PDB file of C-alpha atoms and ligand atoms in Angstrom:
ATOM      1  CA  MET A  81      45.057-149.985 -51.558  1.00  0.00           C
ATOM      2  CA  LEU A  82      45.702-148.911 -55.131  1.00  0.00           C
ATOM      3  CA  ASN A  83      44.968-145.322 -56.551  1.00  0.00           C
ATOM      4  CA  VAL A  84      45.181-143.697 -59.888  1.00  0.00           C
ATOM      5  CA  LEU A  85      46.409-140.107 -60.269  1.00  0.00           C
ATOM      6  CA  ALA A  86      45.978-138.097 -63.348  1.00  0.00           C
ATOM      7  CA  ILE A  87      48.967-136.071 -64.426  1.00  0.00           C
ATOM      8  CA  PRO A  88      48.073-133.472 -67.143  1.00  0.00           C
ATOM      9  CA  ALA A  89      50.506-132.918 -69.764  1.00  0.00           C
ATOM     10  CA  PHE A  90      50.905-131.009 -72.988  1.00  0.00           C
ATOM     11  CA  GLN A  91      47.511-129.487 -74.181  1.00  0.00           C
ATOM     12  CA  ASP A  92      45.217-132.305 -73.305  1.00  0.00           C
ATOM     13  CA  ASN A  93      47.290-135.518 -72.321  1.00  0.00           C
ATOM     14  CA  TYR A  94      46.753-137.522 -69.061  1.00  0.00           C
ATOM     15  CA  LEU A  95      49.621-139.552 -67.983  1.00  0.00           C
ATOM     16  CA  TRP A  96      48.277-142.022 -65.350  1.00  0.00           C
ATOM     17  CA  LEU A  97      50.173-142.881 -62.104  1.00  0.00           C
ATOM     18  CA  VAL A  98      49.097-146.050 -60.451  1.00  0.00           C
ATOM     19  CA  HIS A  99      50.341-146.096 -56.917  1.00  0.00           C
ATOM     20  CA  ASP A 100      49.842-147.687 -53.395  1.00  0.00           C
ATOM     21  CA  GLY A 101      51.201-144.708 -51.396  1.00  0.00           C
ATOM     22  CA  VAL A 102      54.898-145.954 -51.736  1.00  0.00           C
ATOM     23  CA  HIS A 103      55.442-147.316 -55.297  1.00  0.00           C
ATOM     24  CA  ALA A 104      54.150-146.040 -58.647  1.00  0.00           C
ATOM     25  CA  ALA A 105      53.789-147.211 -62.215  1.00  0.00           C
ATOM     26  CA  VAL A 106      53.245-144.707 -64.934  1.00  0.00           C
ATOM     27  CA  VAL A 107      51.232-145.276 -68.166  1.00  0.00           C
ATOM     28  CA  ASP A 108      52.267-143.507 -71.232  1.00  0.00           C
ATOM     29  CA  PRO A 109      54.815-140.857 -69.986  1.00  0.00           C
ATOM     30  CA  GLY A 110      54.842-138.491 -72.992  1.00  0.00           C
ATOM     31  CA  ASP A 111      56.871-136.084 -70.748  1.00  0.00           C
ATOM     32  CA  SER A 112      59.145-136.676 -67.893  1.00  0.00           C
ATOM     33  CA  ALA A 113      58.886-133.408 -66.039  1.00  0.00           C
ATOM     34  CA  PRO A 114      55.255-133.618 -64.792  1.00  0.00           C
ATOM     35  CA  VAL A 115      55.875-137.396 -63.809  1.00  0.00           C
ATOM     36  CA  LEU A 116      58.912-136.517 -61.794  1.00  0.00           C
ATOM     37  CA  ALA A 117      57.168-133.651 -60.161  1.00  0.00           C
ATOM     38  CA  ALA A 118      54.184-135.859 -59.208  1.00  0.00           C
ATOM     39  CA  LEU A 119      56.343-138.416 -57.757  1.00  0.00           C
ATOM     40  CA  ALA A 120      58.259-135.839 -55.688  1.00  0.00           C
ATOM     41  CA  LYS A 121      55.112-134.172 -54.530  1.00  0.00           C
ATOM     42  CA  HIS A 122      53.434-137.468 -53.356  1.00  0.00           C
ATOM     43  CA  ARG A 123      56.716-139.018 -52.251  1.00  0.00           C
ATOM     44  CA  LEU A 124      56.301-141.971 -54.559  1.00  0.00           C
ATOM     45  CA  SER A 125      59.069-144.141 -56.202  1.00  0.00           C
ATOM     46  CA  LEU A 126      58.638-145.260 -59.677  1.00  0.00           C
ATOM     47  CA  VAL A 127      58.777-149.066 -60.204  1.00  0.00           C
ATOM     48  CA  ALA A 128      57.632-149.414 -63.675  1.00  0.00           C
ATOM     49  CA  ILE A 129      56.602-147.773 -66.944  1.00  0.00           C
ATOM     50  CA  LEU A 130      53.783-149.059 -69.202  1.00  0.00           C
ATOM     51  CA  LEU A 131      53.366-147.927 -72.792  1.00  0.00           C
ATOM     52  CA  THR A 132      50.488-148.290 -75.084  1.00  0.00           C
ATOM     53  CA  HIS A 133      51.804-147.143 -78.460  1.00  0.00           C
ATOM     54  CA  HIS A 134      54.732-145.426 -80.238  1.00  0.00           C
ATOM     55  CA  HIS A 135      53.447-141.833 -80.469  1.00  0.00           C
ATOM     56  CA  ALA A 136      55.762-139.155 -78.806  1.00  0.00           C
ATOM     57  CA  ASP A 137      53.065-137.883 -76.637  1.00  0.00           C
ATOM     58  CA  HIS A 138      53.013-141.281 -74.931  1.00  0.00           C
ATOM     59  CA  VAL A 139      56.648-142.318 -74.969  1.00  0.00           C
ATOM     60  CA  GLY A 140      58.724-139.207 -75.246  1.00  0.00           C
ATOM     61  CA  GLY A 141      59.588-139.043 -71.359  1.00  0.00           C
ATOM     62  CA  VAL A 142      60.791-142.501 -71.156  1.00  0.00           C
ATOM     63  CA  PRO A 143      64.616-141.814 -71.739  1.00  0.00           C
ATOM     64  CA  GLU A 144      64.685-139.068 -69.153  1.00  0.00           C
ATOM     65  CA  LEU A 145      62.857-141.139 -66.550  1.00  0.00           C
ATOM     66  CA  LEU A 146      65.178-144.061 -67.096  1.00  0.00           C
ATOM     67  CA  ARG A 147      68.091-141.646 -66.392  1.00  0.00           C
ATOM     68  CA  HIS A 148      66.561-141.063 -62.961  1.00  0.00           C
ATOM     69  CA  VAL A 149      65.706-144.616 -62.200  1.00  0.00           C
ATOM     70  CA  LYS A 150      66.200-147.959 -63.847  1.00  0.00           C
ATOM     71  CA  VAL A 151      62.810-149.645 -64.107  1.00  0.00           C
ATOM     72  CA  PRO A 152      61.231-152.265 -66.185  1.00  0.00           C
ATOM     73  CA  VAL A 153      59.381-150.823 -69.292  1.00  0.00           C
ATOM     74  CA  PHE A 154      56.572-152.746 -70.623  1.00  0.00           C
ATOM     75  CA  GLY A 155      55.282-151.965 -74.195  1.00  0.00           C
ATOM     76  CA  PRO A 156      54.467-153.262 -77.664  1.00  0.00           C
ATOM     77  CA  HIS A 157      56.715-154.749 -80.107  1.00  0.00           C
ATOM     78  CA  ASN A 158      58.029-151.560 -82.056  1.00  0.00           C
ATOM     79  CA  GLU A 159      61.574-150.928 -82.864  1.00  0.00           C
ATOM     80  CA  SER A 160      60.955-147.208 -82.863  1.00  0.00           C
ATOM     81  CA  ILE A 161      60.330-147.057 -78.969  1.00  0.00           C
ATOM     82  CA  PRO A 162      63.522-146.731 -77.029  1.00  0.00           C
ATOM     83  CA  GLY A 163      63.767-148.282 -73.499  1.00  0.00           C
ATOM     84  CA  ILE A 164      61.343-151.273 -73.721  1.00  0.00           C
ATOM     85  CA  THR A 165      62.553-154.071 -71.524  1.00  0.00           C
ATOM     86  CA  HIS A 166      59.504-156.313 -71.877  1.00  0.00           C
ATOM     87  CA  HIS A 167      57.655-156.586 -75.069  1.00  0.00           C
ATOM     88  CA  VAL A 168      54.058-157.673 -74.532  1.00  0.00           C
ATOM     89  CA  ALA A 169      51.118-158.673 -76.549  1.00  0.00           C
ATOM     90  CA  GLU A 170      47.606-160.161 -76.100  1.00  0.00           C
ATOM     91  CA  GLY A 171      47.390-163.173 -73.940  1.00  0.00           C
ATOM     92  CA  ASP A 172      50.376-161.719 -71.772  1.00  0.00           C
ATOM     93  CA  GLU A 173      49.938-160.599 -68.214  1.00  0.00           C
ATOM     94  CA  VAL A 174      52.019-158.075 -66.700  1.00  0.00           C
ATOM     95  CA  SER A 175      52.723-158.402 -62.860  1.00  0.00           C
ATOM     96  CA  VAL A 176      53.808-154.781 -62.053  1.00  0.00           C
ATOM     97  CA  PRO A 177      56.896-155.155 -59.657  1.00  0.00           C
ATOM     98  CA  GLY A 178      56.443-153.640 -56.294  1.00  0.00           C
ATOM     99  CA  LEU A 179      52.651-153.160 -56.709  1.00  0.00           C
ATOM    100  CA  PRO A 180      49.830-155.497 -56.136  1.00  0.00           C
ATOM    101  CA  LEU A 181      48.709-154.977 -59.798  1.00  0.00           C
ATOM    102  CA  ARG A 182      48.296-157.523 -62.461  1.00  0.00           C
ATOM    103  CA  LEU A 183      47.393-156.342 -65.957  1.00  0.00           C
ATOM    104  CA  GLU A 184      46.191-158.301 -68.922  1.00  0.00           C
ATOM    105  CA  VAL A 185      47.336-157.138 -72.308  1.00  0.00           C
ATOM    106  CA  LEU A 186      45.064-156.671 -75.319  1.00  0.00           C
ATOM    107  CA  ASP A 187      46.081-156.020 -78.897  1.00  0.00           C
ATOM    108  CA  VAL A 188      43.934-153.093 -80.037  1.00  0.00           C
ATOM    109  CA  PRO A 189      45.198-151.994 -83.488  1.00  0.00           C
ATOM    110  CA  GLY A 190      43.586-149.141 -85.214  1.00  0.00           C
ATOM    111  CA  HIS A 191      44.965-145.743 -84.038  1.00  0.00           C
ATOM    112  CA  THR A 192      48.446-147.438 -84.604  1.00  0.00           C
ATOM    113  CA  LEU A 193      49.285-150.976 -85.567  1.00  0.00           C
ATOM    114  CA  ASP A 194      51.302-151.499 -82.449  1.00  0.00           C
ATOM    115  CA  HIS A 195      48.640-150.232 -80.041  1.00  0.00           C
ATOM    116  CA  ILE A 196      47.917-152.276 -76.769  1.00  0.00           C
ATOM    117  CA  ALA A 197      45.672-151.655 -73.832  1.00  0.00           C
ATOM    118  CA  TYR A 198      46.154-152.829 -70.254  1.00  0.00           C
ATOM    119  CA  PHE A 199      43.231-154.269 -68.146  1.00  0.00           C
ATOM    120  CA  SER A 200      43.175-154.895 -64.414  1.00  0.00           C
ATOM    121  CA  PRO A 201      40.488-157.619 -63.682  1.00  0.00           C
ATOM    122  CA  GLN A 202      40.923-157.093 -59.928  1.00  0.00           C
ATOM    123  CA  GLN A 203      40.413-153.235 -60.116  1.00  0.00           C
ATOM    124  CA  GLN A 204      38.479-153.194 -63.280  1.00  0.00           C
ATOM    125  CA  TRP A 205      40.767-150.510 -64.700  1.00  0.00           C
ATOM    126  CA  LEU A 206      41.468-150.158 -68.299  1.00  0.00           C
ATOM    127  CA  PHE A 207      44.376-148.158 -69.642  1.00  0.00           C
ATOM    128  CA  CYS A 208      43.597-147.900 -73.350  1.00  0.00           C
ATOM    129  CA  GLY A 209      45.833-145.066 -74.810  1.00  0.00           C
ATOM    130  CA  ASP A 210      44.297-143.459 -77.812  1.00  0.00           C
ATOM    131  CA  THR A 211      41.999-146.366 -78.692  1.00  0.00           C
ATOM    132  CA  LEU A 212      38.681-145.539 -76.828  1.00  0.00           C
ATOM    133  CA  PHE A 213      38.100-142.023 -75.718  1.00  0.00           C
ATOM    134  CA  ALA A 214      35.441-140.562 -73.575  1.00  0.00           C
ATOM    135  CA  GLY A 215      32.654-140.099 -76.125  1.00  0.00           C
ATOM    136  CA  GLY A 216      34.976-140.906 -79.042  1.00  0.00           C
ATOM    137  CA  CYS A 217      37.804-143.059 -80.435  1.00  0.00           C
ATOM    138  CA  GLY A 218      41.313-142.466 -81.791  1.00  0.00           C
ATOM    139  CA  ARG A 219      41.934-141.352 -85.330  1.00  0.00           C
ATOM    140  CA  LEU A 220      43.063-144.172 -87.755  1.00  0.00           C
ATOM    141  CA  PHE A 221      46.702-143.259 -88.416  1.00  0.00           C
ATOM    142  CA  GLU A 222      47.824-146.854 -89.263  1.00  0.00           C
ATOM    143  CA  GLY A 223      45.046-149.353 -88.895  1.00  0.00           C
ATOM    144  CA  THR A 224      41.935-150.021 -90.859  1.00  0.00           C
ATOM    145  CA  PRO A 225      38.297-149.384 -89.886  1.00  0.00           C
ATOM    146  CA  ALA A 226      37.747-153.108 -89.569  1.00  0.00           C
ATOM    147  CA  GLN A 227      40.712-153.359 -87.113  1.00  0.00           C
ATOM    148  CA  MET A 228      39.432-150.406 -85.001  1.00  0.00           C
ATOM    149  CA  VAL A 229      35.958-151.933 -84.783  1.00  0.00           C
ATOM    150  CA  THR A 230      37.412-155.247 -83.669  1.00  0.00           C
ATOM    151  CA  SER A 231      39.621-153.375 -81.086  1.00  0.00           C
ATOM    152  CA  LEU A 232      36.706-151.375 -79.665  1.00  0.00           C
ATOM    153  CA  ALA A 233      34.464-154.586 -79.455  1.00  0.00           C
ATOM    154  CA  LYS A 234      37.116-156.166 -77.324  1.00  0.00           C
ATOM    155  CA  LEU A 235      37.100-153.201 -74.912  1.00  0.00           C
ATOM    156  CA  THR A 236      33.281-153.040 -74.790  1.00  0.00           C
ATOM    157  CA  ALA A 237      33.266-156.832 -73.918  1.00  0.00           C
ATOM    158  CA  LEU A 238      34.908-155.807 -70.550  1.00  0.00           C
ATOM    159  CA  PRO A 239      32.575-155.410 -67.691  1.00  0.00           C
ATOM    160  CA  ASP A 240      30.238-152.329 -67.804  1.00  0.00           C
ATOM    161  CA  SER A 241      31.658-150.908 -64.566  1.00  0.00           C
ATOM    162  CA  THR A 242      35.259-150.912 -65.881  1.00  0.00           C
ATOM    163  CA  GLN A 243      36.906-147.519 -65.429  1.00  0.00           C
ATOM    164  CA  VAL A 244      38.259-146.462 -68.652  1.00  0.00           C
ATOM    165  CA  TYR A 245      41.513-144.457 -68.383  1.00  0.00           C
ATOM    166  CA  CYS A 246      42.207-142.959 -71.828  1.00  0.00           C
ATOM    167  CA  ALA A 247      44.915-140.697 -72.696  1.00  0.00           C
ATOM    168  CA  HIS A 248      43.405-137.378 -73.694  1.00  0.00           C
ATOM    169  CA  GLU A 249      40.895-134.868 -72.578  1.00  0.00           C
ATOM    170  CA  TYR A 250      38.845-134.804 -75.787  1.00  0.00           C
ATOM    171  CA  THR A 251      35.444-135.267 -74.070  1.00  0.00           C
ATOM    172  CA  LEU A 252      33.562-132.088 -74.865  1.00  0.00           C
ATOM    173  CA  SER A 253      34.597-131.904 -78.414  1.00  0.00           C
ATOM    174  CA  ASN A 254      33.726-135.613 -78.801  1.00  0.00           C
ATOM    175  CA  LEU A 255      30.351-135.115 -77.351  1.00  0.00           C
ATOM    176  CA  ARG A 256      29.600-132.154 -79.575  1.00  0.00           C
ATOM    177  CA  PHE A 257      30.091-134.525 -82.535  1.00  0.00           C
ATOM    178  CA  ALA A 258      28.179-137.323 -80.787  1.00  0.00           C
ATOM    179  CA  GLN A 259      25.194-135.011 -80.404  1.00  0.00           C
ATOM    180  CA  ALA A 260      25.319-134.116 -84.274  1.00  0.00           C
ATOM    181  CA  VAL A 261      25.125-137.861 -85.150  1.00  0.00           C
ATOM    182  CA  ASP A 262      22.849-139.144 -82.295  1.00  0.00           C
ATOM    183  CA  PRO A 263      20.607-136.079 -81.498  1.00  0.00           C
ATOM    184  CA  ASN A 264      17.817-138.177 -79.922  1.00  0.00           C
ATOM    185  CA  ASN A 265      19.887-139.957 -77.441  1.00  0.00           C
ATOM    186  CA  ALA A 266      18.673-139.181 -74.023  1.00  0.00           C
ATOM    187  CA  ASP A 267      21.686-140.664 -72.200  1.00  0.00           C
ATOM    188  CA  LEU A 268      23.991-138.458 -74.236  1.00  0.00           C
ATOM    189  CA  ALA A 269      21.813-135.464 -73.608  1.00  0.00           C
ATOM    190  CA  ALA A 270      22.001-136.075 -69.885  1.00  0.00           C
ATOM    191  CA  ARG A 271      25.795-136.604 -70.190  1.00  0.00           C
ATOM    192  CA  VAL A 272      26.781-133.365 -71.829  1.00  0.00           C
ATOM    193  CA  PRO A 273      25.977-130.841 -69.024  1.00  0.00           C
ATOM    194  CA  GLU A 274      27.713-133.274 -66.448  1.00  0.00           C
ATOM    195  CA  GLU A 275      30.887-133.375 -68.407  1.00  0.00           C
ATOM    196  CA  GLN A 276      30.596-129.722 -68.984  1.00  0.00           C
ATOM    197  CA  ALA A 277      30.325-128.953 -65.341  1.00  0.00           C
ATOM    198  CA  LYS A 278      33.501-131.118 -64.612  1.00  0.00           C
ATOM    199  CA  ARG A 279      35.603-129.034 -67.046  1.00  0.00           C
ATOM    200  CA  ASP A 280      34.153-125.851 -65.811  1.00  0.00           C
ATOM    201  CA  GLN A 281      35.575-126.839 -62.393  1.00  0.00           C
ATOM    202  CA  GLY A 282      38.860-128.003 -63.952  1.00  0.00           C
ATOM    203  CA  ILE A 283      38.095-131.640 -63.116  1.00  0.00           C
ATOM    204  CA  PRO A 284      39.037-134.371 -65.677  1.00  0.00           C
ATOM    205  CA  THR A 285      36.224-136.105 -67.397  1.00  0.00           C
ATOM    206  CA  VAL A 286      38.245-139.275 -67.332  1.00  0.00           C
ATOM    207  CA  PRO A 287      37.852-142.014 -66.345  1.00  0.00           C
ATOM    208  CA  THR A 288      34.626-142.859 -67.900  1.00  0.00           C
ATOM    209  CA  THR A 289      32.984-146.311 -67.790  1.00  0.00           C
ATOM    210  CA  ILE A 290      32.325-149.024 -70.343  1.00  0.00           C
ATOM    211  CA  ALA A 291      28.631-148.730 -69.624  1.00  0.00           C
ATOM    212  CA  MET A 292      28.668-144.901 -70.169  1.00  0.00           C
ATOM    213  CA  GLU A 293      30.529-145.256 -73.542  1.00  0.00           C
ATOM    214  CA  LYS A 294      28.272-148.031 -74.690  1.00  0.00           C
ATOM    215  CA  ALA A 295      25.197-145.834 -74.144  1.00  0.00           C
ATOM    216  CA  THR A 296      26.555-142.445 -75.570  1.00  0.00           C
ATOM    217  CA  ASN A 297      29.740-142.968 -77.772  1.00  0.00           C
ATOM    218  CA  PRO A 298      28.670-142.924 -81.355  1.00  0.00           C
ATOM    219  CA  PHE A 299      31.746-145.003 -82.301  1.00  0.00           C
ATOM    220  CA  LEU A 300      30.255-148.027 -80.149  1.00  0.00           C
ATOM    221  CA  ARG A 301      26.813-147.217 -81.590  1.00  0.00           C
ATOM    222  CA  HIS A 302      27.576-147.229 -85.366  1.00  0.00           C
ATOM    223  CA  THR A 303      24.978-150.048 -86.043  1.00  0.00           C
ATOM    224  CA  GLU A 304      22.154-147.983 -84.403  1.00  0.00           C
ATOM    225  CA  ASP A 305      19.367-147.092 -86.818  1.00  0.00           C
ATOM    226  CA  ALA A 306      19.264-143.503 -85.752  1.00  0.00           C
ATOM    227  CA  ILE A 307      23.005-143.009 -86.470  1.00  0.00           C
ATOM    228  CA  LEU A 308      22.720-144.874 -89.683  1.00  0.00           C
ATOM    229  CA  ALA A 309      19.953-142.540 -90.709  1.00  0.00           C
ATOM    230  CA  ARG A 310      21.950-139.317 -89.858  1.00  0.00           C
ATOM    231  CA  LEU A 311      24.888-140.808 -91.895  1.00  0.00           C
ATOM    232  CA  ALA A 312      22.720-141.356 -94.866  1.00  0.00           C
ATOM    233  CA  ASP A 313      20.987-137.827 -94.501  1.00  0.00           C
ATOM    234  CA  ASN A 314      24.431-136.149 -94.616  1.00  0.00           C
ATOM    235  CA  GLY A 315      25.626-138.105 -97.665  1.00  0.00           C
ATOM    236  CA  PHE A 316      28.139-140.153 -95.881  1.00  0.00           C
ATOM    237  CA  VAL A 317      27.131-143.660 -96.492  1.00  0.00           C
ATOM    238  CA  ASP A 318      24.307-145.494 -98.269  1.00  0.00           C
ATOM    239  CA  SER A 319      25.183-148.824 -96.779  1.00  0.00           C
ATOM    240  CA  ARG A 320      24.221-150.357 -93.451  1.00  0.00           C
ATOM    241  CA  GLU A 321      27.195-152.468 -93.459  1.00  0.00           C
ATOM    242  CA  PRO A 322      28.729-152.048 -89.960  1.00  0.00           C
ATOM    243  CA  ILE A 323      32.467-151.421 -91.037  1.00  0.00           C
ATOM    244  CA  ALA A 324      31.399-148.983 -93.742  1.00  0.00           C
ATOM    245  CA  ALA A 325      29.184-147.178 -91.387  1.00  0.00           C
ATOM    246  CA  PHE A 326      32.046-146.900 -88.822  1.00  0.00           C
ATOM    247  CA  ALA A 327      34.461-145.603 -91.405  1.00  0.00           C
ATOM    248  CA  ALA A 328      31.858-143.004 -92.551  1.00  0.00           C
ATOM    249  CA  LEU A 329      31.499-141.892 -88.920  1.00  0.00           C
ATOM    250  CA  ARG A 330      35.282-141.594 -88.380  1.00  0.00           C
ATOM    251  CA  GLN A 331      35.554-139.638 -91.654  1.00  0.00           C
ATOM    252  CA  TRP A 332      32.840-137.228 -90.589  1.00  0.00           C
ATOM    253  CA  LYS A 333      34.455-136.711 -87.294  1.00  0.00           C
ATOM    254  CA  ASN A 334      37.779-135.712 -88.965  1.00  0.00           C
ATOM    255  CA  THR A 335      36.157-132.770 -90.701  1.00  0.00           C
ATOM    256  CA  PHE A 336      33.693-131.939 -88.015  1.00  0.00           C
ATOM    257  CA  ARG A 337      33.887-128.467 -86.346  1.00  0.00           C
TER     258      ARG A 337
HETATM  259 ZN1   ZN B 391      48.649-141.543 -80.292  1.00  0.00          ZN
HETATM  260 FE1   FE B 392      47.941-139.276 -77.913  1.00  0.00          FE
END
């Protein structure tokens, strides 16, 4: 029986620990100390590291973890990430050693060009780093709007019930923006107090599901008439072209307070 544990780190990161009660794999260990503490607390031994992209808050803990235990490190092709033993890309499948866990790799450029995601068809779990967030999506640091639209479409093609393990607790601020651009969305209006209640109790809002994101995440709804109308009203875009609308949404979100 596999489980996923959230390890909070830094301000708002989640490092994900997938384990069977004995062995564990960690996704995006930006820091080593909270991972080592969680392994000790739950008496788990680390068997693998999985990386989604090169940002420090996702890979920073790798060298220190490898000083404690030599495990395979799966990650994207990127010279700037130290410690990767297995470079993977879309079409590859990762059999996590020591765990009954197979992960399909998807290329999801946009936030960075090297960004990949891992999907378990058996568990219907998605580890998508900083690509799709609960109620939002990653900033475009390296990729283009068109690349991000294609990447998000790959993720929304996964089963509706897929549990989405993204890497940050950004949900409430994402939903504030979502309500500004999609004010008449009833599913969204219903979601906000549910997520607020979780945060009030100190509970992560992650994982979310593909179904929930399709219903409430404006970055997956950029072709909806209501959102296009709001973009036009606010002077962001006069075009209904999907990539331009997505780019306008992302730009609006970058400056939204
Ligand atoms: Zn990042
Ligand atoms: Fe990040």
